XYZ file of C-alpha atoms in Angstrom:
709
model
C 13.061 259.912 237.067
C 11.718 258.533 240.360
C 10.388 261.934 241.451
C 8.798 262.427 238.006
C 7.118 259.019 238.289
C 5.761 259.854 241.754
C 4.452 263.177 240.517
C 2.635 261.493 237.615
C 1.166 258.981 240.049
C -0.214 261.821 242.192
C -1.633 263.677 239.204
C -3.939 260.808 238.240
C -5.487 260.850 241.720
C -9.195 261.669 241.482
C -10.147 264.132 244.188
C -12.954 266.581 243.575
C -10.782 269.671 244.156
C -8.092 269.119 241.515
C -9.026 272.371 239.803
C -7.513 274.163 242.781
C -3.813 274.702 243.396
C -3.306 271.494 245.381
C 0.136 270.338 246.489
C 0.733 266.624 246.067
C 4.390 265.911 246.685
C 5.176 263.024 249.016
C 7.692 265.034 251.017
C 5.274 267.633 252.461
C 4.997 265.666 255.724
C 7.097 263.042 257.503
C 4.651 260.472 258.814
C 3.651 257.034 260.067
C 1.059 255.405 257.833
C -1.174 252.350 258.244
C -4.576 251.220 257.083
C -7.277 248.595 257.227
C -6.296 246.466 254.289
C -5.976 242.891 253.038
C -2.298 243.207 253.899
C -1.096 244.102 257.418
C 1.376 246.836 256.517
C 2.791 250.019 258.047
C 5.209 252.618 256.748
C 7.287 255.538 257.942
C 7.890 258.123 255.229
C 10.665 260.700 255.636
C 11.626 263.339 253.090
C 9.446 261.693 250.478
C 11.004 258.224 250.899
C 9.852 255.132 252.766
C 12.359 254.822 255.622
C 10.663 251.910 257.398
C 8.191 249.275 256.307
C 6.473 246.523 258.245
C 4.349 243.661 257.013
C 2.900 240.732 258.933
C 2.066 238.030 256.416
C 1.133 235.411 258.990
C -1.152 237.385 261.320
C -4.916 237.639 261.129
C -6.845 240.866 260.785
C -6.285 244.394 259.552
C -4.400 247.273 261.130
C -7.104 249.526 262.532
C -4.868 251.663 264.734
C -1.176 252.451 265.012
C 0.618 254.777 267.422
C 4.237 255.858 266.976
C 5.914 256.768 270.273
C 8.914 258.970 270.948
C 11.024 255.923 271.860
C 10.531 254.661 268.287
C 8.233 251.795 269.241
C 4.845 251.371 267.565
C 1.638 250.103 269.137
C -0.825 248.445 266.787
C -4.356 247.101 267.033
C -5.124 244.640 264.247
C -8.693 243.446 264.898
C -7.672 240.134 266.467
C -5.055 241.464 268.831
C -2.649 244.184 269.848
C 1.130 244.373 269.949
C 4.145 246.590 270.524
C 6.790 246.577 267.805
C 10.252 248.007 267.390
C 11.514 249.496 264.146
C 13.758 246.502 263.605
C 10.486 244.545 263.407
C 10.828 242.823 266.761
C 7.713 242.147 268.844
C 8.065 243.432 272.419
C 4.805 241.794 273.487
C 1.525 240.780 271.888
C -1.964 239.994 273.120
C -4.624 237.993 271.275
C -8.212 239.178 271.497
C -10.434 236.599 273.237
C -12.644 234.498 270.976
C -15.677 236.439 269.802
C -14.073 239.836 270.412
C -12.143 242.361 268.320
C -9.706 245.162 269.173
C -9.393 248.136 266.846
C -7.763 250.823 268.987
C -4.981 251.187 271.560
C -3.208 253.863 273.626
C -0.063 253.793 275.804
C -0.373 254.650 279.503
C 3.129 255.271 280.756
C 5.652 252.462 280.294
C 3.766 249.812 282.191
C 0.212 249.899 280.840
C -1.937 250.242 277.748
C -5.639 250.939 277.414
C -7.757 249.537 274.596
C -11.370 248.965 273.653
C -12.420 245.357 273.234
C -15.462 244.961 271.010
C -17.674 242.143 272.194
C -20.688 241.105 274.229
C -20.164 242.968 276.422
C -17.733 245.497 274.994
C -15.132 246.780 277.434
C -12.509 249.423 277.974
C -9.498 247.533 279.297
C -6.355 248.680 281.116
C -3.655 246.041 280.779
C -0.260 245.809 282.407
C 2.624 245.208 280.008
C 4.522 243.076 279.270
C 2.768 240.723 281.736
C -0.596 241.225 279.903
C -2.413 241.264 283.221
C -5.775 243.041 283.060
C -5.803 245.495 285.973
C -9.048 247.337 285.253
C -11.982 247.144 282.893
C -15.439 248.618 282.548
C -18.356 247.877 280.240
C -19.186 250.168 277.316
C -22.748 250.491 275.986
C -23.559 248.657 272.751
C -26.583 247.733 270.673
C -28.165 244.385 271.466
C -28.103 243.344 267.821
C -25.489 243.623 265.121
C -21.956 242.363 264.823
C -19.203 243.264 267.264
C -17.161 244.395 264.266
C -19.113 247.641 263.948
C -19.073 248.690 267.613
C -15.871 250.729 268.130
C -12.937 251.862 266.039
C -11.167 254.642 267.930
C -10.376 255.715 271.486
C -7.935 258.416 272.549
C -6.589 259.608 275.888
C -6.952 263.288 276.690
C -4.761 265.817 278.471
C -7.104 265.396 281.449
C -6.356 261.708 281.827
C -9.736 260.631 280.473
C -10.610 258.401 277.522
C -12.534 259.586 274.456
C -14.409 256.667 272.895
C -16.137 256.888 269.509
C -19.204 254.632 269.800
C -19.691 254.000 266.109
C -22.508 251.507 266.563
C -24.684 253.722 268.767
C -23.848 257.107 267.290
C -22.141 259.078 270.030
C -18.759 259.985 271.476
C -18.214 259.548 275.212
C -15.516 260.706 277.627
C -14.762 258.299 280.490
C -12.744 258.461 283.665
C -10.487 255.535 284.553
C -13.205 254.391 286.970
C -15.622 254.065 284.046
C -17.769 257.114 284.782
C -19.096 258.800 281.667
C -18.179 262.479 282.019
C -19.584 263.751 278.707
C -21.565 262.366 275.790
C -21.976 263.983 272.372
C -24.480 262.604 269.872
C -23.067 262.516 266.352
C -23.734 260.391 263.295
C -21.571 257.274 263.014
C -18.426 258.621 264.710
C -15.340 256.763 263.555
C -12.846 258.695 265.651
C -12.535 261.513 268.174
C -9.458 263.340 269.423
C -8.896 266.177 271.883
C -7.358 269.347 270.459
C -4.835 271.589 272.209
C -7.423 273.925 273.731
C -9.724 271.151 274.916
C -12.197 270.999 272.047
C -12.999 267.671 270.400
C -12.423 266.892 266.718
C -14.844 264.190 265.538
C -14.605 262.303 262.253
C -17.808 260.572 261.215
C -19.323 258.584 258.424
C -20.709 260.212 255.287
C -18.041 262.878 255.436
C -18.953 264.576 258.699
C -16.022 266.376 260.288
C -16.681 268.739 263.167
C -14.938 270.471 266.048
C -17.062 270.845 269.161
C -16.589 272.256 272.627
C -17.055 269.986 275.603
C -20.385 271.736 276.048
C -21.424 270.349 272.658
C -21.268 273.576 270.643
C -20.030 273.136 267.080
C -17.332 275.715 266.328
C -16.105 274.356 262.976
C -17.340 271.768 260.496
C -16.943 270.619 256.926
C -18.341 267.793 254.834
C -15.432 265.903 253.337
C -17.458 264.445 250.456
C -17.273 267.871 248.812
C -13.608 267.186 248.064
C -13.806 263.458 247.377
C -13.199 262.000 250.855
C -16.174 259.681 251.140
C -15.002 257.426 253.991
C -12.990 259.547 256.426
C -11.465 257.614 259.299
C -9.216 259.775 261.460
C -8.275 263.428 261.480
C -5.222 265.284 262.742
C -5.131 269.007 263.553
C -1.742 270.462 262.655
C 0.010 273.280 264.502
C -0.716 275.669 261.608
C -4.462 275.065 261.992
C -4.808 272.805 258.952
C -6.463 269.408 259.254
C -5.309 266.073 257.820
C -8.030 263.545 256.993
C -7.435 259.918 256.128
C -9.685 258.462 253.434
C -10.260 254.709 253.606
C -10.820 252.670 250.464
C -12.515 249.271 250.606
C -10.182 246.649 249.149
C -12.867 243.989 249.637
C -15.166 245.649 247.108
C -16.339 243.449 244.239
C -14.999 246.032 241.822
C -11.191 245.862 241.596
C -9.401 249.110 242.389
C -8.102 251.114 239.469
C -4.898 252.426 241.021
C -4.424 254.850 238.146
C -7.672 256.594 239.055
C -7.914 255.857 242.754
C -9.062 258.415 245.331
C -6.658 260.249 247.596
C -5.582 258.424 250.731
C -5.011 261.543 252.845
C -6.180 265.113 252.282
C -5.021 268.294 254.023
C -7.464 271.193 254.254
C -7.081 274.691 255.656
C -9.465 276.405 258.066
C -11.832 277.349 255.240
C -12.094 273.762 254.007
C -9.895 274.327 250.964
C -7.735 271.381 249.926
C -4.050 272.343 250.067
C -2.424 268.914 249.795
C -3.321 265.335 249.023
C -1.541 262.020 249.323
C -2.184 259.573 246.504
C 0.423 256.843 246.541
C -0.971 253.587 245.141
C 2.144 252.727 243.152
C 5.846 252.864 243.911
C 5.339 253.070 246.817
C 1.929 251.485 247.268
C 0.926 252.604 250.765
C -2.511 250.993 250.593
C -5.740 252.306 252.152
C -5.393 254.929 254.876
C -6.605 254.699 258.444
C -3.726 256.116 260.486
C -1.690 259.127 259.365
C 0.521 260.389 262.200
C 3.061 263.166 261.570
C 6.411 262.177 263.067
C 6.623 265.420 265.027
C 3.444 264.307 266.792
C 4.941 261.093 268.155
C 3.432 260.183 271.529
C 5.551 260.411 274.664
C 4.294 257.408 276.607
C 5.738 258.775 279.845
C 3.292 261.680 279.665
C 0.233 259.559 278.911
C -1.932 258.844 281.918
C -5.387 257.477 282.575
C -6.659 258.628 285.942
C -4.525 256.949 288.583
C -2.515 254.994 286.011
C 0.819 256.781 285.485
C -0.527 259.864 287.298
C 1.030 263.235 286.610
C 2.506 265.321 289.441
C 3.576 268.942 289.242
C 6.978 270.019 290.490
C 6.705 272.027 293.702
C 9.155 273.984 295.816
C 7.805 272.701 299.118
C 7.293 269.024 299.922
C 4.369 267.444 301.790
C 4.136 268.345 305.479
C 7.024 270.802 305.356
C 5.362 273.822 306.995
C 6.854 277.279 306.579
C 6.065 280.529 308.350
C 3.745 281.225 311.248
C -0.019 280.998 311.458
C -2.366 283.966 311.681
C -5.827 284.217 313.175
C -7.768 283.445 316.332
C -6.582 279.884 315.889
C -3.305 280.439 314.018
C -3.280 278.803 310.604
C -6.855 277.533 310.838
C -8.724 276.910 307.587
C -12.381 275.868 307.426
C -13.459 273.837 304.415
C -17.232 273.489 304.123
C -18.511 270.924 301.655
C -22.213 270.964 300.743
C -23.066 268.519 297.927
C -26.062 269.821 296.015
C -25.390 273.525 296.433
C -24.397 273.578 292.742
C -26.006 271.291 290.158
C -25.634 272.755 286.659
C -25.888 270.074 283.940
C -23.124 271.747 281.856
C -25.451 272.047 278.871
C -28.662 273.872 279.663
C -28.762 277.628 280.144
C -26.264 279.343 282.439
C -24.789 277.990 285.639
C -25.851 281.179 287.481
C -29.560 280.388 287.142
C -31.617 279.698 290.269
C -32.624 276.224 289.073
C -29.003 275.059 289.265
C -28.129 276.460 292.689
C -29.438 276.069 296.244
C -29.480 279.406 298.061
C -30.388 277.908 301.440
C -27.371 275.634 301.281
C -25.138 278.549 300.285
C -26.422 280.473 303.307
C -25.683 277.514 305.567
C -22.171 277.158 304.122
C -21.177 280.736 304.919
C -22.593 280.598 308.428
C -20.960 277.253 309.160
C -17.653 278.471 307.736
C -17.303 281.379 310.163
C -18.480 279.206 313.051
C -15.867 276.531 312.340
C -13.170 279.124 311.751
C -13.695 280.875 315.084
C -14.862 277.990 317.259
C -17.990 279.912 318.298
C -21.475 278.496 318.829
C -23.250 280.503 316.157
C -22.623 282.914 313.289
C -23.438 286.028 315.337
C -20.728 285.242 317.864
C -18.376 284.125 315.096
C -18.551 287.468 313.279
C -18.068 289.325 316.539
C -14.963 287.245 317.242
C -13.583 288.035 313.760
C -14.109 291.778 314.117
C -12.711 291.866 317.645
C -9.602 289.934 316.683
C -9.013 292.105 313.622
C -9.389 295.382 315.529
C -7.148 294.184 318.320
C -4.448 293.228 315.806
C -4.751 296.686 314.220
C -4.457 298.558 317.536
C -8.111 299.598 317.511
C -9.040 297.801 320.701
C -10.828 294.531 321.352
C -14.086 295.714 319.809
C -16.743 294.722 317.301
C -17.728 296.436 314.064
C -19.249 299.883 314.519
C -21.934 301.399 312.339
C -20.392 303.648 309.713
C -17.299 301.487 309.253
C -17.068 300.263 305.668
C -16.649 296.628 304.649
C -15.571 296.120 301.028
C -15.941 292.676 299.496
C -13.498 292.167 296.614
C -15.266 289.795 294.214
C -13.666 287.900 291.335
C -15.455 288.619 288.053
C -12.396 288.346 285.858
C -14.463 286.955 282.969
C -17.016 289.802 282.921
C -16.495 293.027 280.968
C -20.212 293.882 280.656
C -23.143 293.655 283.047
C -24.687 290.791 281.099
C -24.449 287.344 282.628
C -22.011 284.987 281.017
C -21.521 281.242 281.022
C -17.952 281.748 282.194
C -17.036 281.171 285.814
C -17.121 284.231 288.054
C -18.064 284.873 291.680
C -21.208 282.971 292.567
C -24.320 285.152 293.019
C -25.484 282.673 295.652
C -22.326 282.730 297.755
C -22.215 286.515 297.408
C -25.805 286.884 298.616
C -25.160 284.395 301.423
C -22.183 286.473 302.562
C -24.214 289.697 302.538
C -27.096 288.012 304.356
C -24.797 286.763 307.085
C -23.097 290.152 307.485
C -26.452 291.920 307.829
C -28.452 289.337 309.753
C -25.745 287.691 311.870
C -23.026 290.329 312.224
C -25.630 293.130 312.342
C -23.720 295.186 309.802
C -25.689 298.102 308.379
C -26.236 297.245 304.727
C -25.208 300.801 303.832
C -21.728 299.944 305.102
C -21.280 297.003 302.706
C -19.595 297.523 299.339
C -19.423 294.785 296.733
C -16.677 295.730 294.336
C -14.853 294.545 291.261
C -12.673 297.531 290.309
C -11.164 295.935 287.215
C -14.216 294.237 285.704
C -18.022 294.389 285.704
C -20.513 293.187 288.301
C -22.947 290.994 286.397
C -26.741 291.188 286.552
C -27.133 287.912 288.428
C -25.149 289.301 291.381
C -26.549 292.815 291.226
C -30.194 291.788 290.960
C -30.009 289.062 293.576
C -28.361 291.295 296.193
C -30.160 294.522 295.286
C -33.620 292.966 295.664
C -32.975 292.139 299.321
C -30.453 294.805 300.230
C -31.047 297.859 298.041
C -28.661 300.034 300.058
C -25.620 297.808 299.535
C -23.285 299.705 297.217
C -21.863 298.015 294.140
C -18.818 299.455 292.423
C -17.255 298.171 289.207
C -15.033 299.292 286.363
C -17.749 300.583 284.012
C -20.563 301.859 286.243
C -24.177 302.362 285.207
C -27.233 300.146 285.644
C -27.239 300.871 289.382
C -23.491 300.308 289.791
C -21.055 303.055 290.695
C -18.027 303.573 288.480
C -14.785 302.894 290.320
C -12.337 305.698 291.072
C -8.687 305.206 291.958
C -5.940 306.701 294.071
C -2.720 306.799 292.012
C 0.674 305.558 293.187
C -0.550 303.561 296.156
C 1.704 300.542 295.670
C 5.473 300.734 296.059
C 6.895 297.400 294.919
C 9.837 295.849 296.699
C 11.764 295.725 293.412
C 11.513 297.667 290.178
C 8.364 296.080 288.736
C 8.245 297.868 285.406
C 4.814 299.005 284.271
C 2.918 297.000 286.888
C -0.208 298.801 288.162
C 0.415 301.074 291.144
C -2.964 302.713 291.687
C -5.650 301.284 294.000
C -9.435 301.524 293.975
C -10.736 304.162 296.389
C -13.369 301.749 297.687
C -10.550 299.412 298.746
C -8.326 302.086 300.286
C -11.186 303.865 302.081
C -12.680 300.662 303.536
C -12.141 299.790 307.191
C -12.300 296.054 306.515
C -11.857 293.908 303.414
C -13.186 290.480 302.542
C -11.289 288.800 299.721
C -13.808 286.551 297.926
C -11.745 284.603 295.402
C -12.440 281.629 293.125
C -11.117 278.075 293.049
C -9.507 277.907 289.597
C -6.274 277.101 287.863
C -4.516 279.733 285.764
C -2.272 279.514 282.712
C 0.102 282.057 284.259
C 0.731 281.542 287.994
C -0.854 278.080 287.979
C -3.622 278.989 290.420
C -5.846 282.025 290.819
C -6.821 282.236 294.474
C -6.890 285.098 297.010
C -3.414 286.476 296.216
C -4.173 286.755 292.492
C -7.567 288.315 293.282
C -5.818 291.435 294.625
C -4.733 292.315 291.092
C -8.330 293.280 290.355
C -8.192 295.954 293.072
C -5.554 297.915 291.156
C -6.060 300.462 288.376
C -5.579 298.007 285.541
C -7.346 298.247 282.184
C -10.632 296.466 281.549
C -8.913 294.725 278.619
C -6.427 292.368 280.257
C -3.988 292.240 277.347
C -3.169 295.915 277.910
C -1.929 295.251 281.432
C 1.491 294.285 282.718
C 1.786 290.944 284.522
C 5.331 291.338 285.789
C 6.630 288.772 288.279
C 3.264 287.071 288.598
C 4.144 283.722 286.996
C 6.840 281.392 288.250
C 9.657 279.783 286.291
C 7.703 276.650 285.387
C 10.553 274.905 283.588
C 13.565 275.362 285.865
C 12.080 276.552 289.139
C 14.522 279.426 289.485
C 13.632 281.455 292.612
C 12.558 285.013 291.934
C 10.705 287.985 293.364
C 6.899 287.610 293.393
C 4.447 290.483 292.983
C 1.793 288.573 294.947
C 3.831 288.961 298.136
C 3.762 292.751 297.904
C -0.021 292.662 297.516
C -0.423 290.353 300.507
C 1.828 292.604 302.599
C 0.160 295.870 301.563
C -1.656 297.740 304.335
C -4.683 298.364 302.094
C -4.811 294.879 300.577
C -3.790 291.686 302.352
C -3.202 293.345 305.709
C -6.661 294.934 305.746
C -8.494 291.665 305.125
C -10.910 290.555 307.811
C -11.564 287.271 306.026
C -10.279 285.290 303.066
C -12.857 283.204 301.211
C -12.353 280.884 298.243
C -15.586 280.163 296.392
C -15.431 276.583 295.157
C -19.123 275.923 294.651
C -18.239 274.999 291.080
C -14.485 275.403 290.665
C -12.796 274.961 287.311
C -9.742 273.503 285.614
C -9.386 276.547 283.370
C -9.337 280.250 284.140
C -11.645 281.052 281.198
C -14.854 279.501 279.958
C -17.696 277.745 281.697
C -16.925 275.796 284.880
C -15.575 272.394 283.870
C -15.154 269.576 284.428
C -16.849 268.115 287.462
C -14.580 266.914 290.257
C -13.684 263.214 290.311
C -11.500 262.762 293.378
C -12.833 262.069 296.844
C -14.893 263.471 298.477
C -16.514 264.785 295.261
C -17.132 261.606 293.267
C -18.096 263.136 289.926
C -19.967 266.134 291.345
C -19.143 269.822 291.446
C -16.751 270.868 294.190
C -19.649 272.397 296.195
C -17.199 273.916 298.673
C -16.047 277.143 300.233
C -12.746 277.635 302.037
C -12.263 280.397 304.601
C -9.399 281.571 306.810
C -7.893 284.578 308.541
C -4.512 283.419 307.213
C -4.138 284.200 303.511
C -1.232 281.820 303.005
C -2.960 278.912 304.693
C -6.163 279.627 302.776
C -4.388 279.596 299.407
C -2.340 276.533 300.393
C -5.488 274.466 300.966
C -7.087 275.751 297.749
C -3.858 274.977 295.903
C -3.748 271.425 297.269
C -7.326 270.829 296.123
C -6.531 272.019 292.596
C -3.295 270.031 292.398
C -5.045 266.911 293.665
C -7.839 267.179 291.107
C -5.864 268.259 288.025
C -2.197 267.382 288.646
C -1.562 267.269 284.907
C -2.313 270.977 284.419
C 0.950 272.270 282.966
C 1.122 275.637 284.725
C 1.038 274.081 288.205
C 4.789 273.523 288.227
C 6.270 275.563 291.087
C 2.944 277.345 291.637
C 3.687 277.437 295.385
C 6.591 279.867 294.968
C 4.661 282.947 296.119
C 3.564 281.102 299.257
C 7.120 280.026 299.994
C 8.359 283.582 299.482
C 5.726 285.056 301.814
C 6.220 282.358 304.461
C 10.016 282.713 304.629
C 10.240 286.471 305.132
C 12.636 288.005 306.148
C 14.894 285.499 304.363
C 13.057 284.274 301.245
C 14.952 281.977 298.902
C 14.901 284.575 296.121
C 16.837 286.988 298.349
C 14.214 289.697 297.856
C 13.828 292.245 300.657
C 10.041 292.592 300.830
C 8.858 295.883 302.278
C 5.760 297.540 303.689
C 5.627 301.336 303.522
C 9.303 301.281 302.597
C 10.333 299.275 305.659
C 11.666 295.715 305.339
C 9.234 293.096 306.622
C 10.542 291.179 309.607
C 8.012 288.349 309.981
C 6.319 285.821 307.717
C 2.944 286.816 306.288
C 1.353 283.564 307.372
C 1.662 279.796 307.346
C 1.962 277.614 304.261
C 2.103 273.837 304.011
C 1.120 271.100 301.562
C -0.923 268.209 302.881
C 0.587 264.722 303.050
C -1.493 263.263 300.208
C -4.825 263.744 298.475
C -6.387 260.724 300.141
C -5.697 261.557 303.791
C -5.415 265.382 303.443
C -3.423 265.781 306.667
C -1.394 268.808 307.712
C 1.019 269.144 310.629
C 0.696 272.901 311.228
C -2.237 274.121 309.139
C -5.353 273.540 311.227
C -7.747 272.249 308.550
C -11.342 271.667 309.591
C -13.441 269.798 307.044
C -17.198 269.886 307.516
C -19.721 268.245 305.217
C -23.255 269.636 305.351
C-alpha cells in the first residue's frame, strides 16, 4: 500500500513532459536531499526509503548548501552560519555568520579546513581552520554597490585543479579563483545560481530562467538546454551522472502568497538525458514530504574530504619512486648533468580566448631567439652562441669517435618536433611545437652555428607539420626540408626503414620501424613539449621519440606497450622509453635535448591551459625552455616543474619510473636487461634527480642553471 501511495503521489506531479515515458519511482537514486525552505531539514533516501532525517527547529535561516562526505559527516550552509553534522545529529562544530553577512555555500578542504563564500559588504571567499574556526585566508569577491547581500552568491565548488568556482549571481558571471584570490577565468552568463566542474574539465552552469549549459574553460558552449521546457522554472544545482544524464533540482518558493497545492506541485528534481528528454522526476511532497529542492547529491558521489584541496591547503602530492635529492646514475655532457632553464616572461601572451595561440600577436619572436641563444650559452659555459654550438658539435663528435671537430657541411641535422595534436596541415588551437621556438632554433643553427640550411630537416614522422611552422620557417629558410606523415603543401612525405628497433623484452605489437630522416641524420635535436599525459604522466623528450617510429597517424591504432607505469601499486616493470633513449639512432644520436615550455599545459590534448601559478610564474604562461645534453636530467627538471605546478594530476603517480630504470642500468629495479644492438648496456644513460622542493628548486648532482631574461 505504501508503494502504491507513493506512486499516486508522483503521478499528480505537474511537469511539462508527463506525456513521455518518465520514470518516477523514489528508489531510482540513493541520495542526500536538502532545500531552501521554511524548515531546516535534510534527508538521506536509500532504496526508496528515508534512512536519515535532520531538522533544526531552533536555528535561523534556510539550508542553501549541503555536502555529504565519505566519512558520513555532512557540511551545511544555512544562510546565517555553517556547521558540520554527524548522522546521529551531533554538531562537530558550527560558525555563525557575522552580523550583516550571509553564507550560502561551503566546501571541505582536507580534514582541517573549509572554504566558504561570505556574502556581505565586502563579500569574501574565506578559508577557515576547523574546529578552531580560525580564519587563515580570505579575499574579496566583486559585488554590486547596491542591492541586498542576500542575492550576491549561492554556490561555490572546488575543482580538480585546486581552484574555486564561484557563481556570482548578483553580477552575472562565474569566476574561477586560485587560493591566493587571483581570478583565473571568468564566464559571463545570466544569473548563475551554481557552477560545477565536470570530469573532463568543462563547467556545468545552472542559471535563472531555466538556463543550463556546459562550457569549456575557453567559454565555448558544448551543450545546453532550457529547463522551462519541461517545467523546471527555478533550477538551482545540477549534477552530471556517470551515464551522461543530468539531474536538476527545482526550487519552489514556500514564501509565496499563494499556498502550495501539494497534490499538483511541480517536480523537485528532474533527470534528463543528453538530448534533453526527461527520464525521471522526483515529486515527493507527501509521505515523505522532502520539501523544496536545492541540493540533490547521489550517495555514490559523496565527497572524500582528504582529496579536496585549495591551492596550498591540503596540497596533493603524487607518489614517486625516487625521493628528493636522491640522485641516480651519472651525468652526461660537457658539464655532466647540466640543465639550462631559460625563463623569458612575455615570450608568450595568448589571452586564452581570442584566435589561436600560434598567432604573431601573442608571441615575441625576438625573445624566443634570445632564449635559444642564451640556452646554449648557459649549457656550454661559452661566451656566445657561435662558440656554444661549436662546443656542442665538438663534444658530440668526440663522444662518437669522430674526432674533436665541429659540424661539417653536408652533415644532416634532424629536429624531431612534437606535433602530436596535428593530423592535417591546418593550424589548431591545441598545443604543439611552438613556431617561434622552432624558427629561433633554425635561426641560431644557421646564423650562429653556420649550418647550411640545406642540412637542416624539421620532421614529425607520425603527424603533420602545421602551416604556422612551415610558413614561418620557409619564408626565411626556403631550403630547410620539412618531412611529416602526410606530405604535400611543400612538405615531404616520411619514409621508414622497417625493423630498426629491437626491444629488450618481447614488446608485442610496438612499432619497430624508424623514419629514414631520423636514421640517416648525423645529428638529432629532440624538441619536446612541457605537458602532462594521461598515460605515462608526462610527455617530455623520452615520449617524443615515439613519434619517430612508423606508427599510424591515428593514435588509437597504435600499440602503447610498457609506456605507462603502474600508477596504483608502483610495481617495477620494463619501460619502452629506456630502449628509445638507448637506441643508437634515437637518444644516443641526440646533439641536444630541448623542452619547449613557452606555454606548457596540464593536459596532453586541447589548447594550452591553464596559466602557471607557482613561482616564478605568478599567473603567467611558463615562458620557458629547458635544454641539456643529458636526456635524463632534462626530463627530470621538466618533470619537477610539472609536478610542482599540477601535483594533483592523477597520472603523475610513479611517473619517474622510466628515469629510474635508465639511471640504474645495469641493475634496474625491474630486473630488465636493457640492450643496445643486442648487447647488454653496462652504464647508466644519464643522471636523474628530483629537486628538494618547489620553492628552493635545489639539486645535489643535477647542475641546474636558471636564467631569467
